[in-house]
CSV table of C-alpha atoms in Angstrom, one decimal:
chain,number,residue,atom,x,y,z
A,286,UNK,CA,23.5,-21.1,-8.8
A,287,UNK,CA,23.3,-23.9,-6.3
A,288,UNK,CA,23.9,-21.3,-3.5
A,289,UNK,CA,21.1,-19.1,-4.9
A,290,UNK,CA,18.7,-22.1,-4.9
A,291,UNK,CA,19.6,-22.9,-1.3
A,292,UNK,CA,19.3,-19.3,-0.4
A,293,UNK,CA,15.8,-19.0,-1.9
A,294,UNK,CA,14.7,-22.0,0.1
A,295,UNK,CA,15.9,-20.1,3.2
A,296,UNK,CA,13.8,-17.1,2.1
A,297,UNK,CA,10.7,-19.2,1.8
A,298,UNK,CA,11.3,-20.8,5.2
A,299,UNK,CA,12.0,-17.5,6.9
A,300,UNK,CA,9.1,-15.6,5.3
A,301,UNK,CA,6.8,-18.2,7.0
A,302,UNK,CA,8.8,-17.7,10.3
A,303,UNK,CA,8.4,-13.9,10.0
A,304,UNK,CA,4.7,-14.1,9.3
A,305,UNK,CA,4.4,-16.1,12.5
A,306,UNK,CA,6.3,-13.6,14.5
A,307,UNK,CA,4.6,-10.5,13.0
A,308,UNK,CA,1.1,-11.8,13.1
A,309,UNK,CA,1.1,-13.9,16.3
A,310,UNK,CA,3.2,-11.8,18.6
A,311,UNK,CA,0.0,-9.9,19.7
A,312,UNK,CA,2.0,-6.8,20.4
A,313,UNK,CA,0.2,-4.0,22.2
A,314,UNK,CA,1.5,-0.4,21.6
A,315,UNK,CA,0.6,2.5,24.0
A,316,UNK,CA,0.4,5.9,22.3
A,317,UNK,CA,-0.1,9.2,24.1
A,318,UNK,CA,0.6,12.9,23.5
A,319,UNK,CA,4.1,13.6,22.4
A,320,UNK,CA,6.1,16.1,20.4
A,321,UNK,CA,8.3,15.1,17.4
A,322,UNK,CA,11.7,16.6,16.4
A,323,UNK,CA,14.3,15.7,13.9
A,324,UNK,CA,14.6,14.0,10.5
A,325,UNK,CA,13.2,10.7,9.2
A,326,UNK,CA,13.6,8.7,6.0
A,327,UNK,CA,10.6,6.6,5.1
A,328,UNK,CA,11.3,3.1,3.6
A,329,UNK,CA,11.0,2.4,-0.1
A,330,UNK,CA,7.7,2.0,-1.8
A,331,UNK,CA,6.0,-1.4,-1.5
A,332,UNK,CA,4.2,-0.9,-4.8
A,333,UNK,CA,7.4,-0.1,-6.6
A,334,UNK,CA,9.4,-2.9,-5.0
A,335,UNK,CA,6.9,-5.6,-6.0
A,336,UNK,CA,6.7,-4.4,-9.6
A,337,UNK,CA,10.5,-4.2,-9.7
A,338,UNK,CA,10.9,-7.8,-8.3
A,339,UNK,CA,8.4,-9.3,-10.8
A,340,UNK,CA,9.8,-7.6,-13.9
A,341,UNK,CA,13.3,-8.5,-12.8
A,342,UNK,CA,12.2,-12.1,-12.5
A,343,UNK,CA,11.0,-12.0,-16.1
A,344,UNK,CA,14.2,-10.4,-17.3
A,345,UNK,CA,17.2,-12.0,-19.0
A,346,UNK,CA,20.1,-11.2,-16.7
A,347,UNK,CA,21.1,-9.9,-13.3
A,348,UNK,CA,19.1,-6.9,-11.9
A,349,UNK,CA,20.0,-4.8,-8.9
A,350,UNK,CA,17.1,-3.2,-6.9
A,351,UNK,CA,18.3,-0.4,-4.7
A,352,UNK,CA,16.3,0.8,-1.6
A,353,UNK,CA,13.8,-2.1,-1.7
A,354,UNK,CA,11.2,-2.3,1.0
A,355,UNK,CA,12.0,-5.3,3.3
A,356,UNK,CA,8.4,-5.8,4.3
A,357,UNK,CA,6.3,-8.9,4.6
A,358,UNK,CA,4.6,-8.4,1.3
A,359,UNK,CA,7.9,-7.8,-0.6
A,360,UNK,CA,9.5,-10.8,1.1
A,361,UNK,CA,6.5,-12.9,0.1
A,362,UNK,CA,7.2,-11.8,-3.5
A,363,UNK,CA,10.9,-12.7,-3.1
A,364,UNK,CA,9.8,-16.1,-2.0
A,365,UNK,CA,7.6,-16.6,-5.0
A,366,UNK,CA,10.2,-15.8,-7.7
A,367,UNK,CA,12.1,-19.1,-7.4
A,368,UNK,CA,8.8,-20.9,-8.3
A,369,UNK,CA,9.1,-19.2,-11.7
A,370,UNK,CA,12.8,-20.1,-12.2
A,371,UNK,CA,14.3,-16.8,-11.0
A,372,UNK,CA,16.3,-16.3,-7.8
A,373,UNK,CA,16.9,-13.5,-5.3
A,374,UNK,CA,19.9,-12.6,-3.3
A,375,UNK,CA,19.1,-10.6,-0.2
A,376,UNK,CA,22.6,-10.9,1.2
A,377,UNK,CA,23.9,-8.3,-1.3
A,378,UNK,CA,23.2,-5.6,1.4
A,379,UNK,CA,24.3,-7.6,4.4
A,380,UNK,CA,20.8,-8.9,5.4
A,381,UNK,CA,20.1,-12.0,7.3
A,382,UNK,CA,18.5,-15.0,5.7
A,383,UNK,CA,15.0,-13.7,6.1
A,384,UNK,CA,15.7,-10.2,4.7
A,385,UNK,CA,13.9,-8.7,7.7
A,386,UNK,CA,16.6,-6.1,8.3
A,387,UNK,CA,17.5,-5.7,4.6
A,388,UNK,CA,18.2,-2.4,3.2
A,389,UNK,CA,20.3,-1.0,0.4
A,390,UNK,CA,20.2,-3.5,-2.5
A,391,UNK,CA,18.7,-6.8,-3.6
A,392,UNK,CA,20.0,-8.8,-6.6
A,393,UNK,CA,17.5,-10.7,-8.8
A,394,UNK,CA,18.8,-13.3,-11.2
A,395,UNK,CA,16.1,-13.2,-13.9
A,396,UNK,CA,14.7,-16.4,-15.5
A,397,UNK,CA,14.5,-14.8,-19.0
A,398,UNK,CA,13.7,-17.4,-21.6
A,399,UNK,CA,13.7,-20.1,-18.9
A,400,UNK,CA,10.8,-18.6,-17.0
A,401,UNK,CA,8.2,-21.3,-16.3
A,402,UNK,CA,4.9,-22.2,-14.8
A,403,UNK,CA,5.1,-21.9,-11.0
A,404,UNK,CA,6.5,-25.2,-9.7
A,405,UNK,CA,4.4,-25.2,-6.5
A,406,UNK,CA,1.3,-23.6,-4.9
A,407,UNK,CA,1.8,-19.9,-4.7
A,408,UNK,CA,1.2,-18.7,-1.1
A,409,UNK,CA,1.1,-14.9,-1.3
A,410,UNK,CA,0.9,-14.4,2.4
A,411,UNK,CA,-1.0,-11.1,3.0
A,412,UNK,CA,-0.1,-9.5,-0.3
A,413,UNK,CA,-3.0,-8.5,-2.5
A,414,UNK,CA,-0.5,-7.0,-5.0
A,415,UNK,CA,1.3,-10.3,-5.4
A,416,UNK,CA,-1.9,-12.2,-5.8
A,417,UNK,CA,-3.4,-9.9,-8.4
A,418,UNK,CA,-0.1,-9.4,-10.3
A,419,UNK,CA,1.2,-12.9,-10.4
A,420,UNK,CA,-2.1,-14.6,-11.2
A,421,UNK,CA,-2.2,-12.9,-14.6
A,422,UNK,CA,1.5,-13.7,-15.2
A,423,UNK,CA,0.9,-17.3,-14.3
A,424,UNK,CA,-2.0,-17.5,-16.8
A,425,UNK,CA,0.5,-17.0,-19.6
A,426,UNK,CA,2.0,-20.5,-19.0
A,427,UNK,CA,0.5,-23.8,-20.1
A,428,UNK,CA,-0.7,-25.7,-17.1
A,429,UNK,CA,-2.4,-25.1,-13.7
A,430,UNK,CA,-1.4,-22.7,-11.0
A,431,UNK,CA,-2.9,-22.6,-7.5
A,432,UNK,CA,-2.9,-19.4,-5.4
A,433,UNK,CA,-3.7,-19.1,-1.7
A,434,UNK,CA,-2.6,-16.9,1.2
A,435,UNK,CA,-3.3,-16.1,4.8
A,436,UNK,CA,-6.7,-15.6,6.4
A,437,UNK,CA,-6.9,-12.0,5.2
A,438,UNK,CA,-6.2,-12.9,1.6
A,439,UNK,CA,-8.7,-15.7,1.7
A,440,UNK,CA,-11.4,-13.0,2.2
A,441,UNK,CA,-10.3,-10.8,-0.7
A,442,UNK,CA,-12.5,-11.1,-3.9
A,443,UNK,CA,-11.1,-12.8,-7.0
A,444,UNK,CA,-14.1,-12.8,-9.3
A,445,UNK,CA,-12.8,-9.9,-11.3
A,446,UNK,CA,-9.5,-11.9,-12.0
A,447,UNK,CA,-11.5,-15.0,-13.0
A,448,UNK,CA,-13.8,-13.1,-15.4
A,449,UNK,CA,-11.0,-11.1,-17.0
A,450,UNK,CA,-8.6,-14.0,-17.6
A,451,UNK,CA,-11.3,-16.2,-18.9
A,452,UNK,CA,-12.0,-13.6,-21.6
A,453,UNK,CA,-8.5,-14.3,-22.8
A,454,UNK,CA,-8.9,-18.1,-23.0
A,455,UNK,CA,-7.7,-19.1,-19.6
A,456,UNK,CA,-9.6,-21.5,-17.3
A,457,UNK,CA,-10.0,-19.9,-13.9
A,458,UNK,CA,-12.0,-21.3,-10.9
A,459,UNK,CA,-12.3,-20.8,-7.2
A,460,UNK,CA,-11.9,-24.0,-5.2
A,461,UNK,CA,-14.9,-23.5,-2.9
A,462,UNK,CA,-18.4,-23.6,-4.6
A,463,UNK,CA,-20.3,-20.5,-4.2
A,464,UNK,CA,-17.3,-18.5,-2.9
A,465,UNK,CA,-15.4,-15.6,-4.4
A,466,UNK,CA,-12.1,-16.0,-2.7
A,467,UNK,CA,-8.8,-18.0,-2.8
A,468,UNK,CA,-7.7,-20.7,-3.2
A,469,UNK,CA,-7.7,-19.7,-6.9
A,470,UNK,CA,-7.0,-22.1,-9.7
A,471,UNK,CA,-5.7,-20.9,-13.1
A,472,UNK,CA,-5.0,-22.8,-16.3
A,473,UNK,CA,-3.2,-21.1,-19.2
A,474,UNK,CA,-2.1,-20.0,-21.6
A,475,UNK,CA,-4.0,-16.9,-22.3
A,476,UNK,CA,-4.1,-15.5,-25.9
A,477,UNK,CA,-3.9,-12.0,-27.3
A,478,UNK,CA,-7.2,-10.2,-27.2
A,479,UNK,CA,-9.4,-7.6,-25.7
A,480,UNK,CA,-10.7,-7.7,-22.1
A,481,UNK,CA,-13.7,-5.7,-21.0
A,482,UNK,CA,-13.9,-5.2,-17.2
A,483,UNK,CA,-15.0,-2.6,-14.7
A,484,UNK,CA,-11.7,-1.9,-13.1
A,485,UNK,CA,-13.4,-0.6,-10.0
A,486,UNK,CA,-12.7,-3.5,-7.6
A,487,UNK,CA,-9.0,-2.9,-7.7
A,488,UNK,CA,-6.4,-1.6,-10.1
A,489,UNK,CA,-4.0,-4.4,-9.2
A,490,UNK,CA,-5.4,-7.0,-11.5
A,491,UNK,CA,-5.3,-4.5,-14.3
A,492,UNK,CA,-1.6,-4.0,-13.6
A,493,UNK,CA,-1.3,-7.7,-13.5
A,494,UNK,CA,-2.7,-8.1,-17.0
A,495,UNK,CA,-0.5,-5.3,-18.3
A,496,UNK,CA,2.5,-7.2,-17.0
A,497,UNK,CA,1.2,-10.5,-18.5
A,498,UNK,CA,1.0,-8.8,-21.9
A,499,UNK,CA,4.8,-8.8,-22.0
A,500,UNK,CA,4.6,-12.6,-22.5
A,501,UNK,CA,1.7,-12.7,-25.0
A,502,UNK,CA,2.2,-12.6,-28.8
A,503,UNK,CA,0.1,-9.7,-30.0
A,504,UNK,CA,-0.2,-8.1,-26.6
A,505,UNK,CA,-3.4,-7.4,-24.6
A,506,UNK,CA,-6.0,-4.6,-24.8
A,507,UNK,CA,-8.1,-3.6,-21.8
A,508,UNK,CA,-11.4,-1.7,-21.9
A,509,UNK,CA,-12.3,-0.4,-18.4
A,510,UNK,CA,-15.8,0.8,-17.8
A,511,UNK,CA,-15.1,2.4,-14.4
A,512,UNK,CA,-11.4,2.6,-13.7
A,513,UNK,CA,-10.2,3.4,-10.1
A,514,UNK,CA,-6.8,3.8,-8.4
A,515,UNK,CA,-5.6,5.2,-11.7
A,516,UNK,CA,-2.2,6.5,-10.5
A,517,UNK,CA,-1.1,2.9,-9.9
A,518,UNK,CA,-1.8,2.2,-13.6
A,519,UNK,CA,0.5,5.0,-14.5
A,520,UNK,CA,3.1,3.5,-12.2
A,521,UNK,CA,2.8,0.2,-14.0
A,522,UNK,CA,3.0,1.9,-17.4
A,523,UNK,CA,6.3,3.6,-16.4
A,524,UNK,CA,7.7,0.3,-15.2
A,525,UNK,CA,6.7,-1.5,-18.4
A,526,UNK,CA,8.2,1.2,-20.5
A,527,UNK,CA,11.4,1.0,-18.5
A,528,UNK,CA,11.3,-2.7,-19.5
A,529,UNK,CA,11.1,-1.8,-23.1
A,530,UNK,CA,7.3,-2.2,-23.7
A,531,UNK,CA,5.0,0.0,-25.8
A,532,UNK,CA,2.1,1.0,-23.6
A,533,UNK,CA,-0.9,3.2,-24.6
A,534,UNK,CA,-3.3,4.5,-22.0
A,535,UNK,CA,-6.1,7.0,-22.8
A,536,UNK,CA,-6.5,10.1,-20.8
A,537,UNK,CA,-9.6,8.7,-19.1
A,538,UNK,CA,-7.9,5.4,-18.4
A,539,UNK,CA,-10.7,3.5,-20.1
A,540,UNK,CA,-8.5,2.2,-22.9
A,541,UNK,CA,-5.1,0.4,-22.3
A,542,UNK,CA,-3.0,-1.4,-24.8
A,543,UNK,CA,0.3,-3.2,-24.1
A,544,UNK,CA,2.2,-4.7,-27.0
A,545,UNK,CA,3.9,-8.1,-26.6
A,546,UNK,CA,6.0,-10.1,-26.4
A,547,UNK,CA,8.9,-8.2,-24.9
A,548,UNK,CA,12.3,-9.6,-24.2
A,549,UNK,CA,13.2,-7.7,-21.0
A,550,UNK,CA,16.8,-6.9,-20.6
A,551,UNK,CA,18.5,-6.8,-17.1
A,552,UNK,CA,18.1,-3.5,-15.4
A,553,UNK,CA,19.1,-1.6,-12.3
A,554,UNK,CA,16.6,0.5,-10.5
A,555,UNK,CA,16.2,2.6,-7.3
A,556,UNK,CA,12.9,2.2,-5.4
A,557,UNK,CA,11.5,5.6,-4.4
A,558,UNK,CA,10.3,6.3,-0.9
A,559,UNK,CA,6.7,5.2,-0.1
A,560,UNK,CA,4.1,8.0,0.0
A,561,UNK,CA,1.8,5.6,1.8
A,562,UNK,CA,4.3,5.4,4.6
A,563,UNK,CA,5.1,9.2,4.5
A,564,UNK,CA,1.5,9.8,5.4
A,565,UNK,CA,1.9,8.7,9.0
A,566,UNK,CA,4.8,10.8,10.3
A,567,UNK,CA,3.2,13.6,8.3
A,568,UNK,CA,-0.1,13.6,10.1
A,569,UNK,CA,1.6,12.8,13.4
A,570,UNK,CA,3.6,16.0,13.1
A,571,UNK,CA,0.5,18.1,12.2
A,572,UNK,CA,-1.5,16.8,15.2
A,573,UNK,CA,1.3,17.6,17.7
A,574,UNK,CA,3.7,20.4,18.7
A,575,UNK,CA,6.3,19.1,16.3
A,576,UNK,CA,9.0,20.2,13.8
A,577,UNK,CA,10.2,17.4,11.6
A,578,UNK,CA,11.8,16.9,8.2
A,579,UNK,CA,10.9,13.8,6.1
A,580,UNK,CA,13.7,13.1,3.7
A,581,UNK,CA,13.9,11.1,0.4
A,582,UNK,CA,10.5,12.2,-0.8
A,583,UNK,CA,9.5,10.9,-4.2
A,584,UNK,CA,8.6,13.7,-6.6
A,585,UNK,CA,8.2,11.5,-9.7
A,586,UNK,CA,4.4,11.7,-9.7
A,587,UNK,CA,4.0,7.9,-9.9
A,588,UNK,CA,2.4,7.6,-6.4
A,589,UNK,CA,-1.1,9.1,-6.1
A,590,UNK,CA,-0.8,9.3,-2.3
A,591,UNK,CA,1.3,12.5,-2.7
A,592,UNK,CA,-2.1,14.2,-3.0
A,593,UNK,CA,-2.3,14.1,0.8
A,594,UNK,CA,0.1,17.1,0.9
A,595,UNK,CA,-2.4,19.3,-0.9
A,596,UNK,CA,-5.3,18.0,1.2
A,597,UNK,CA,-3.6,18.8,4.5
A,598,UNK,CA,-2.3,22.1,3.3
A,599,UNK,CA,-5.9,23.1,2.3
A,600,UNK,CA,-7.0,22.8,6.0
A,601,UNK,CA,-4.0,24.8,7.3
A,602,UNK,CA,-1.3,22.1,7.6
A,603,UNK,CA,2.1,23.8,7.5
A,604,UNK,CA,4.0,21.6,5.0
A,605,UNK,CA,6.9,22.8,2.8
A,606,UNK,CA,7.8,20.5,0.0
A,607,UNK,CA,11.3,21.2,-1.4
A,608,UNK,CA,11.3,19.1,-4.6
A,609,UNK,CA,15.0,19.8,-5.3
A,610,UNK,CA,16.1,18.5,-1.9
A,611,UNK,CA,13.3,15.9,-1.9
A,612,UNK,CA,12.2,16.8,1.6
A,613,UNK,CA,9.0,17.7,3.5
A,614,UNK,CA,9.3,20.1,6.4
A,615,UNK,CA,6.3,19.8,8.7
A,616,UNK,CA,5.4,21.9,11.6
A,617,UNK,CA,2.4,21.4,13.9
A,618,UNK,CA,0.8,22.9,16.9
A,619,UNK,CA,2.8,25.5,18.7
A,620,UNK,CA,5.7,25.0,16.3
A,621,UNK,CA,3.7,26.2,13.4
A,622,UNK,CA,4.3,29.8,12.2
A,623,UNK,CA,0.9,30.9,13.4
A,624,UNK,CA,1.6,29.5,16.9
A,625,UNK,CA,-1.4,27.1,16.9
A,626,UNK,CA,-1.1,24.8,13.8
A,627,UNK,CA,-4.9,24.5,14.0
A,628,UNK,CA,-6.5,22.5,11.2
A,629,UNK,CA,-9.8,23.8,9.9
A,630,UNK,CA,-12.0,23.7,6.9
A,631,UNK,CA,-13.3,27.3,7.5
A,632,UNK,CA,-11.4,28.7,4.4
A,633,UNK,CA,-12.7,26.1,2.0
A,634,UNK,CA,-15.8,26.5,-0.2
A,635,UNK,CA,-18.9,25.8,2.0
A,636,UNK,CA,-16.5,25.4,4.9
A,637,UNK,CA,-16.2,21.7,3.9
A,638,UNK,CA,-13.4,19.5,2.6
A,639,UNK,CA,-14.2,17.0,-0.1
A,640,UNK,CA,-11.6,14.3,-0.7
A,641,UNK,CA,-12.2,12.0,-3.7
A,642,UNK,CA,-10.0,9.1,-2.6
A,643,UNK,CA,-10.4,6.5,-5.3
A,644,UNK,CA,-7.0,7.5,-6.8
A,645,UNK,CA,-5.2,6.9,-3.6
A,646,UNK,CA,-7.4,4.7,-1.4
A,647,UNK,CA,-4.6,3.5,0.9
A,648,UNK,CA,-4.6,7.1,2.4
A,649,UNK,CA,-8.1,6.8,3.8
A,650,UNK,CA,-6.9,5.8,7.3
A,651,UNK,CA,-4.4,8.7,7.6
A,652,UNK,CA,-6.9,11.2,6.1
A,653,UNK,CA,-9.7,10.0,8.4
A,654,UNK,CA,-7.6,10.4,11.5
A,655,UNK,CA,-6.5,13.9,10.5
A,656,UNK,CA,-10.1,14.8,9.8
A,657,UNK,CA,-11.1,13.9,13.3
A,658,UNK,CA,-8.7,16.6,14.6
A,659,UNK,CA,-9.8,19.2,12.0
A,660,UNK,CA,-12.4,21.8,12.8
A,661,UNK,CA,-15.2,21.3,10.3
A,662,UNK,CA,-16.7,18.6,8.1
A,663,UNK,CA,-14.6,16.4,5.9
A,664,UNK,CA,-16.2,14.2,3.2
A,665,UNK,CA,-14.1,11.2,2.1
A,666,UNK,CA,-15.8,10.2,-1.1
A,667,UNK,CA,-15.7,7.6,-4.0
A,668,UNK,CA,-14.2,5.2,-1.5
A,669,UNK,CA,-15.9,1.9,-2.3
A,670,UNK,CA,-12.5,0.3,-3.2
A,671,UNK,CA,-11.5,0.9,0.5
A,672,UNK,CA,-13.9,-1.9,1.5
A,673,UNK,CA,-11.8,-4.4,-0.3
A,674,UNK,CA,-8.4,-3.9,1.3
A,675,UNK,CA,-6.9,-5.8,4.2
A,676,UNK,CA,-10.1,-4.9,6.1
A,677,UNK,CA,-13.2,-3.0,5.1
A,678,UNK,CA,-11.5,0.3,5.9
A,679,UNK,CA,-14.7,2.4,5.6
A,680,UNK,CA,-16.4,0.2,8.2
A,681,UNK,CA,-13.4,-0.2,10.5
A,682,UNK,CA,-12.4,3.5,10.5
A,683,UNK,CA,-16.0,4.5,11.3
A,684,UNK,CA,-16.2,2.0,14.1
A,685,UNK,CA,-12.9,2.8,15.7
A,686,UNK,CA,-13.2,6.6,15.4
A,687,UNK,CA,-16.6,6.5,16.9
A,688,UNK,CA,-15.3,4.4,19.8
A,689,UNK,CA,-12.8,7.2,20.5
A,690,UNK,CA,-15.4,10.0,20.5
A,691,UNK,CA,-15.5,11.1,16.8
A,692,UNK,CA,-18.6,12.1,15.0
A,693,UNK,CA,-18.6,9.9,11.9
A,694,UNK,CA,-21.2,8.9,9.3
A,695,UNK,CA,-20.6,5.8,7.2
A,696,UNK,CA,-22.1,5.4,3.7
A,697,UNK,CA,-21.7,2.7,1.1
A,698,UNK,CA,-18.8,4.5,-0.5
A,699,UNK,CA,-18.0,7.4,1.8
A,700,UNK,CA,-17.2,8.6,5.3
A,701,UNK,CA,-18.3,12.0,6.7
A,702,UNK,CA,-16.3,13.1,9.7
A,703,UNK,CA,-17.4,16.2,11.6
A,704,UNK,CA,-14.2,17.0,13.4
A,705,UNK,CA,-13.0,19.4,16.0
A,706,UNK,CA,-9.6,20.9,16.7
A,707,UNK,CA,-8.4,20.6,20.3
A,708,UNK,CA,-8.0,24.4,20.3
A,709,UNK,CA,-9.9,27.4,19.1
A,710,UNK,CA,-8.5,30.0,16.7
A,711,UNK,CA,-7.1,32.1,19.6
A,712,UNK,CA,-5.3,29.1,21.0
A,713,UNK,CA,-7.8,28.5,23.9
A,714,UNK,CA,-9.1,25.0,24.6
A,715,UNK,CA,-12.0,24.0,22.4
A,716,UNK,CA,-14.9,22.8,24.5
A,717,UNK,CA,-16.4,20.9,21.6
A,718,UNK,CA,-13.3,18.6,21.2
A,719,UNK,CA,-14.5,15.2,22.4
A,720,UNK,CA,-11.8,12.8,21.3
A,721,UNK,CA,-10.5,10.5,24.0
A,722,UNK,CA,-8.3,7.4,24.6
A,723,UNK,CA,-9.2,3.8,24.5
A,724,UNK,CA,-8.4,0.4,23.1
A,725,UNK,CA,-8.5,-0.3,19.4
A,726,UNK,CA,-8.0,-3.4,17.3
A,727,UNK,CA,-5.8,-3.3,14.3
A,728,UNK,CA,-7.6,-6.2,12.7
A,729,UNK,CA,-4.2,-7.1,11.3
A,730,UNK,CA,-4.3,-4.1,9.0
A,731,UNK,CA,-1.0,-2.2,9.0
A,732,UNK,CA,-2.6,1.1,8.0
A,733,UNK,CA,-5.2,0.9,10.8
A,734,UNK,CA,-2.5,0.2,13.3
A,735,UNK,CA,-0.3,3.1,12.2
A,736,UNK,CA,-3.1,5.6,11.9
A,737,UNK,CA,-4.3,5.1,15.5
A,738,UNK,CA,-0.8,5.2,16.8
A,739,UNK,CA,-0.8,8.7,15.3
A,740,UNK,CA,-4.2,9.4,16.8
A,741,UNK,CA,-2.9,8.8,20.3
A,742,UNK,CA,-0.1,11.2,19.7
A,743,UNK,CA,-2.5,14.0,19.0
A,744,UNK,CA,-4.7,13.6,22.1
A,745,UNK,CA,-4.2,16.4,24.7
A,746,UNK,CA,-5.2,13.8,27.4
A,747,UNK,CA,-5.6,10.1,27.5
A,748,UNK,CA,-3.9,7.1,25.8
A,749,UNK,CA,-4.6,4.8,22.9
A,750,UNK,CA,-3.7,1.1,23.1
A,751,UNK,CA,-3.4,-0.6,19.7
A,752,UNK,CA,-3.8,-4.4,19.8
A,753,UNK,CA,-1.9,-6.6,17.4
A,754,UNK,CA,0.1,-3.6,16.5
A,755,UNK,CA,3.0,-5.6,14.9
A,756,UNK,CA,1.2,-5.8,11.6
A,757,UNK,CA,2.7,-2.5,10.5
A,758,UNK,CA,5.7,-4.5,9.3
A,759,UNK,CA,3.7,-5.3,6.2
A,760,UNK,CA,4.6,-1.9,4.7
A,761,UNK,CA,6.7,0.0,7.3
A,762,UNK,CA,9.1,-2.3,9.2
A,763,UNK,CA,10.2,-0.9,12.5
A,764,UNK,CA,7.6,1.9,12.3
A,765,UNK,CA,7.4,2.3,16.1
A,766,UNK,CA,11.2,2.4,16.5
A,767,UNK,CA,11.6,4.9,13.7
A,768,UNK,CA,8.9,7.2,15.1
A,769,UNK,CA,10.4,6.9,18.6
A,770,UNK,CA,13.7,8.3,17.2
A,771,UNK,CA,11.6,11.4,16.6
A,772,UNK,CA,10.3,11.4,20.1
A,773,UNK,CA,6.9,9.6,19.7
A,774,UNK,CA,7.3,7.7,22.9
A,775,UNK,CA,5.5,4.6,21.7
A,776,UNK,CA,5.8,1.8,24.3
A,777,UNK,CA,5.1,-1.9,24.1
A,778,UNK,CA,2.8,-3.3,26.7
C-alpha cells in the first residue's frame, strides 16, 4: 500500500509535468496532400476510461481496466483518485511513472467503504468530464470540496452543477462574484430527492449525478426538460448497471432514476476504441487517395459518434463496417470503387445534408471539415452544446474554415457549409473548389487540431500549419505518429 501511495504521488507530479509539455511545447505541424495505406487501431475511449476509473475507485476491491486511454484527461482522473482514498497502478502494463506511454492495463485499488471527501483541492486539468462527474460524487460527502483546472476549464460554465446539487441539499458556490466558472466550492452531503434541470448545457453533470446516486440512500431522480448528448447517458447507464445499480431511463430521456446506495464489487473491464478518435483517420481517408482499415471498432452502440459512418456514407463515402471483425474499411479518391471517391449531397432529399449533432457534439469538427470538401450544402444543426466545449467550436470552426476558403454561415446553434469537391463527377478538376492552405490556431482544442491536420491532407495544393498542435494528446496520444505510419506525412516545424 505504501508503494501505491508513493506511486500515486508520482502520477500527480508527472501529470503536471505532462500538461506543461503538451500545452507549452508550441508544436507546429505541417499538413499537405498525402495518400494513406495500411491498418490502424485507435486508442481506447476517453469517455469509457474516465467512467471506469471513477467507478473502480468507488468499488470494494481490485479492478483491472484493459485498453485504457493514456491521455491527459484520463491521467488527470488517475491523479484525482488518491484524493478519495483509492489508488492506481499504471505500472501493470509497463508504463513509466507518468503513464504517458501506458497501454494494456491499469489496476485500480478501490476505496470501497473507506472512500472519503477529497483530501485536497481537485485540479481537473483540462477535463470537463472529470469536473462534472466528480463534483457530484464529492457532494455526497460531508464537508467542503474545491474544484479548479487549467485556463480552459476556468472558462467552462458550472451554474448547472450549482443549481442541480443545491436542489439536493448541497451548498454550492463559485468563488468569483458574478462569475459562472471554477473555482467551484461544494459542501455536502446531498440527500435523496428529485432534481429538475434542463440537461442541455451538457450531459456530463447528469452522468455525474447518476454516479453520485450510488452513494445516496434512496437514490436520485432526474427530470430533464431538454436533454442533449443522450448517447452518453446510455453509456453511463450501462456502466452503472455493470456496477450493480438499478437504472431507469425513459425513452425520451426526460426521466432518469438511479437507486442507491450500491456496494460496488471489484470488476474487470475492457475499454472499447474511441469513436471520437476514429473520426479523424476516417475523414482523412475519404478526403485523399487512400485505402485503410481501422481496427478494433466498438459496435456496442454506447458511443453516439458512430453516427458519423452513416453521415459520410450518405454523401458517397466508401466505408464498409464489418461488425464481426470490428473493422472499418475506408477507400477515398482514386482508390474508391467509382474511381473518384467524390463526396456529394446530390442524392439526398433537396440535395442537402442535415446533421442533428446534439447526440454526438464532439464530431462537429470532423463533420465540418468533411462538409467543406463535399459538393453541396451541409447543415449542422442543434449544435448549441458545441459552444461549451474546450472552445466555442461553432465559432472557431466557422472562423478557421472561412480563413481557408470555405463558404460557411454561423448561427446561434448551427453551421451551414456550402462545400465543393475538388473534382467533378467525371473526375475533372472542379473550378468552384476554393479551399487553400494557411495557418490555423488550435486554441488548445484537441479536436480542432486533428480536424485541420486532416483538412491539409485533402488539399490538392497548398499546406496547412496547425499551431499548438500538441493538444491532441488530450484524447489521441501520438496522433501524428500514428497517422504517419499510414503515410500522412505530418512534419513538425
